[in-house]
mmCIF file of N, CA, C and O in Angstrom:
data_model
loop_
_atom_site.group_PDB
_atom_site.id
_atom_site.type_symbol
_atom_site.label_atom_id
_atom_site.label_comp_id
_atom_site.label_asym_id
_atom_site.label_seq_id
_atom_site.Cartn_x
_atom_site.Cartn_y
_atom_site.Cartn_z
ATOM 1 N N MET X 1 15.797 -5.041 19.732
ATOM 2 C CA MET X 1 15.158 -4.350 18.716
ATOM 3 C C MET X 1 14.970 -2.865 19.045
ATOM 4 O O MET X 1 14.654 -2.513 20.172
ATOM 5 N N ALA X 2 15.128 -1.989 18.061
ATOM 6 C CA ALA X 2 15.123 -0.505 18.328
ATOM 7 C C ALA X 2 13.754 -0.059 18.376
ATOM 8 O O ALA X 2 12.804 -0.668 17.747
ATOM 9 N N GLU X 3 13.544 0.892 19.158
ATOM 10 C CA GLU X 3 12.199 1.514 19.256
ATOM 11 C C GLU X 3 11.876 2.387 18.012
ATOM 12 O O GLU X 3 12.789 2.976 17.425
ATOM 13 N N VAL X 4 10.581 2.414 17.764
ATOM 14 C CA VAL X 4 10.124 3.290 16.590
ATOM 15 C C VAL X 4 10.512 4.684 16.945
ATOM 16 O O VAL X 4 10.220 5.216 18.061
ATOM 17 N N GLY X 5 11.005 5.449 15.932
ATOM 18 C CA GLY X 5 11.315 6.852 16.172
ATOM 19 C C GLY X 5 12.790 6.967 16.621
ATOM 20 O O GLY X 5 13.285 8.115 16.772
ATOM 21 N N SER X 6 13.487 5.892 17.046
ATOM 22 C CA SER X 6 14.789 5.993 17.600
ATOM 23 C C SER X 6 15.714 6.352 16.414
ATOM 24 O O SER X 6 15.416 6.164 15.220
ATOM 25 N N VAL X 7 16.990 6.591 16.781
ATOM 26 C CA VAL X 7 18.033 6.944 15.857
ATOM 27 C C VAL X 7 18.352 5.682 15.093
ATOM 28 O O VAL X 7 18.655 5.767 13.875
ATOM 29 N N GLU X 8 18.448 4.571 15.840
ATOM 30 C CA GLU X 8 18.725 3.334 15.069
ATOM 31 C C GLU X 8 17.853 3.009 13.969
ATOM 32 O O GLU X 8 18.320 2.617 12.890
ATOM 33 N N VAL X 9 16.624 3.262 14.207
ATOM 34 C CA VAL X 9 15.514 2.906 13.173
ATOM 35 C C VAL X 9 15.763 3.884 11.973
ATOM 36 O O VAL X 9 15.681 3.544 10.771
ATOM 37 N N ALA X 10 16.002 5.180 12.314
ATOM 38 C CA ALA X 10 16.151 6.154 11.174
ATOM 39 C C ALA X 10 17.412 5.957 10.358
ATOM 40 O O ALA X 10 17.375 6.319 9.180
ATOM 41 N N ARG X 11 18.312 5.316 10.967
ATOM 42 C CA ARG X 11 19.589 4.945 10.083
ATOM 43 C C ARG X 11 19.425 3.607 9.386
ATOM 44 O O ARG X 11 20.268 3.292 8.527
ATOM 45 N N ASP X 12 18.438 2.892 9.634
ATOM 46 C CA ASP X 12 18.223 1.545 9.044
ATOM 47 C C ASP X 12 18.113 1.799 7.502
ATOM 48 O O ASP X 12 17.234 2.501 6.999
ATOM 49 N N PRO X 13 18.851 1.167 6.646
ATOM 50 C CA PRO X 13 18.669 1.417 5.118
ATOM 51 C C PRO X 13 17.331 1.015 4.660
ATOM 52 O O PRO X 13 16.893 1.695 3.751
ATOM 53 N N GLU X 14 16.755 -0.035 5.138
ATOM 54 C CA GLU X 14 15.383 -0.391 4.761
ATOM 55 C C GLU X 14 14.364 0.664 5.052
ATOM 56 O O GLU X 14 13.604 0.988 4.261
ATOM 57 N N VAL X 15 14.500 1.227 6.239
ATOM 58 C CA VAL X 15 13.498 2.237 6.665
ATOM 59 C C VAL X 15 13.746 3.452 5.866
ATOM 60 O O VAL X 15 12.770 4.068 5.366
ATOM 61 N N ARG X 16 14.899 3.780 5.652
ATOM 62 C CA ARG X 16 15.309 4.981 4.698
ATOM 63 C C ARG X 16 14.787 4.815 3.327
ATOM 64 O O ARG X 16 14.029 5.650 2.714
ATOM 65 N N ALA X 17 14.850 3.643 2.849
ATOM 66 C CA ALA X 17 14.252 3.296 1.366
ATOM 67 C C ALA X 17 12.877 3.368 1.451
ATOM 68 O O ALA X 17 12.217 3.873 0.426
ATOM 69 N N LEU X 18 12.172 2.845 2.450
ATOM 70 C CA LEU X 18 10.811 2.829 2.451
ATOM 71 C C LEU X 18 10.229 4.254 2.625
ATOM 72 O O LEU X 18 9.174 4.607 1.897
ATOM 73 N N ARG X 19 10.924 5.093 3.400
ATOM 74 C CA ARG X 19 10.421 6.556 3.613
ATOM 75 C C ARG X 19 10.555 7.240 2.142
ATOM 76 O O ARG X 19 9.759 8.029 1.875
ATOM 77 N N ALA X 20 11.613 6.965 1.433
ATOM 78 C CA ALA X 20 11.842 7.610 0.151
ATOM 79 C C ALA X 20 10.813 7.100 -0.804
ATOM 80 O O ALA X 20 10.217 8.035 -1.508
ATOM 81 N N ARG X 21 10.414 5.849 -0.788
ATOM 82 C CA ARG X 21 9.383 5.371 -1.638
ATOM 83 C C ARG X 21 7.963 6.025 -1.209
ATOM 84 O O ARG X 21 7.252 6.384 -2.248
ATOM 85 N N LEU X 22 7.770 6.134 0.008
ATOM 86 C CA LEU X 22 6.573 6.715 0.433
ATOM 87 C C LEU X 22 6.354 8.147 0.100
ATOM 88 O O LEU X 22 5.383 8.728 -0.486
ATOM 89 N N LYS X 23 7.483 8.888 0.136
ATOM 90 C CA LYS X 23 7.641 10.356 -0.316
ATOM 91 C C LYS X 23 7.229 10.440 -1.771
ATOM 92 O O LYS X 23 6.517 11.365 -2.246
ATOM 93 N N ARG X 24 7.930 9.550 -2.608
ATOM 94 C CA ARG X 24 7.706 9.621 -3.954
ATOM 95 C C ARG X 24 6.206 9.257 -4.335
ATOM 96 O O ARG X 24 5.586 9.866 -5.193
ATOM 97 N N ALA X 25 5.617 8.274 -3.668
ATOM 98 C CA ALA X 25 4.199 7.818 -3.896
ATOM 99 C C ALA X 25 3.280 9.014 -3.534
ATOM 100 O O ALA X 25 2.285 9.154 -4.255
ATOM 101 N N GLU X 26 3.559 9.735 -2.437
ATOM 102 C CA GLU X 26 2.818 10.902 -2.025
ATOM 103 C C GLU X 26 2.871 12.004 -3.062
ATOM 104 O O GLU X 26 1.755 12.626 -3.496
ATOM 105 N N GLN X 27 4.045 12.267 -3.631
ATOM 106 C CA GLN X 27 4.220 13.226 -4.679
ATOM 107 C C GLN X 27 3.384 12.853 -5.851
ATOM 108 O O GLN X 27 2.758 13.747 -6.558
ATOM 109 N N GLU X 28 3.472 11.561 -6.356
ATOM 110 C CA GLU X 28 2.804 11.058 -7.529
ATOM 111 C C GLU X 28 1.191 11.261 -7.290
ATOM 112 O O GLU X 28 0.506 11.692 -8.224
ATOM 113 N N LEU X 29 0.887 10.925 -6.032
ATOM 114 C CA LEU X 29 -0.640 11.017 -5.660
ATOM 115 C C LEU X 29 -1.013 12.529 -5.868
ATOM 116 O O LEU X 29 -2.136 12.830 -6.454
ATOM 117 N N ASP X 30 -0.194 13.466 -5.392
ATOM 118 C CA ASP X 30 -0.699 14.850 -5.485
ATOM 119 C C ASP X 30 -0.746 15.374 -6.930
ATOM 120 O O ASP X 30 -1.583 16.090 -7.320
ATOM 121 N N ILE X 31 0.238 14.905 -7.648
ATOM 122 C CA ILE X 31 0.216 15.150 -9.187
ATOM 123 C C ILE X 31 -1.088 14.635 -9.935
ATOM 124 O O ILE X 31 -1.665 15.299 -10.661
ATOM 125 N N LEU X 32 -1.421 13.341 -9.510
ATOM 126 C CA LEU X 32 -2.584 12.816 -10.131
ATOM 127 C C LEU X 32 -3.891 13.530 -9.750
ATOM 128 O O LEU X 32 -4.792 13.725 -10.476
ATOM 129 N N LYS X 33 -3.868 14.037 -8.425
ATOM 130 C CA LYS X 33 -5.048 14.731 -7.939
ATOM 131 C C LYS X 33 -5.163 16.042 -8.652
ATOM 132 O O LYS X 33 -6.288 16.439 -9.143
ATOM 133 N N LYS X 34 -4.076 16.719 -8.890
ATOM 134 C CA LYS X 34 -4.152 17.909 -9.696
ATOM 135 C C LYS X 34 -4.501 17.776 -11.112
ATOM 136 O O LYS X 34 -5.333 18.460 -11.721
ATOM 137 N N ALA X 35 -4.056 16.621 -11.693
ATOM 138 C CA ALA X 35 -4.447 16.319 -13.142
ATOM 139 C C ALA X 35 -5.889 16.043 -13.145
ATOM 140 O O ALA X 35 -6.640 16.457 -14.086
ATOM 141 N N LEU X 36 -6.429 15.258 -12.198
ATOM 142 C CA LEU X 36 -7.866 14.971 -12.122
ATOM 143 C C LEU X 36 -8.703 16.298 -12.108
ATOM 144 O O LEU X 36 -9.705 16.433 -12.871
ATOM 145 N N VAL X 37 -8.314 17.301 -11.417
ATOM 146 C CA VAL X 37 -9.046 18.589 -11.314
ATOM 147 C C VAL X 37 -8.937 19.226 -12.626
ATOM 148 O O VAL X 37 -9.989 19.667 -13.213
ATOM 149 N N ILE X 38 -7.805 19.262 -13.299
ATOM 150 C CA ILE X 38 -7.766 19.885 -14.598
ATOM 151 C C ILE X 38 -8.655 19.102 -15.675
ATOM 152 O O ILE X 38 -9.463 19.914 -16.412
ATOM 153 N N PHE X 39 -8.559 17.745 -15.672
ATOM 154 C CA PHE X 39 -9.460 17.108 -16.670
ATOM 155 C C PHE X 39 -10.808 17.240 -16.386
ATOM 156 O O PHE X 39 -11.661 17.292 -17.281
ATOM 157 N N ALA X 40 -11.236 17.346 -15.093
ATOM 158 C CA ALA X 40 -12.683 17.583 -14.806
ATOM 159 C C ALA X 40 -13.226 18.955 -15.244
ATOM 160 O O ALA X 40 -14.247 18.997 -15.663
ATOM 161 N N GLN X 41 -12.282 19.895 -15.172
ATOM 162 C CA GLN X 41 -12.639 21.207 -15.722
ATOM 163 C C GLN X 41 -12.707 21.185 -17.198
ATOM 164 O O GLN X 41 -13.680 21.963 -17.828
ATOM 165 N N LEU X 42 -11.918 20.520 -17.861
ATOM 166 C CA LEU X 42 -11.985 20.418 -19.353
ATOM 167 C C LEU X 42 -13.248 19.742 -19.861
ATOM 168 O O LEU X 42 -13.566 20.088 -20.968
ATOM 169 N N THR X 43 -13.795 18.957 -19.123
ATOM 170 C CA THR X 43 -14.961 18.144 -19.633
ATOM 171 C C THR X 43 -16.308 18.812 -19.230
ATOM 172 O O THR X 43 -17.291 18.298 -19.736
ATOM 173 N N GLN X 44 -16.211 20.034 -18.686
ATOM 174 C CA GLN X 44 -17.416 20.633 -18.233
ATOM 175 C C GLN X 44 -17.874 21.620 -19.190
ATOM 176 O O GLN X 44 -17.185 22.083 -20.082
#
């Protein structure tokens, strides 16, 4: 089994797919946080 952080793990298609999903989820969370701030300002 490859060590975490090794080149083998980085090339694993499943790991790459999960990293891509994580990046997208983080971007969506950032967008939702910004929208929350905007809507909170509108309701004051």
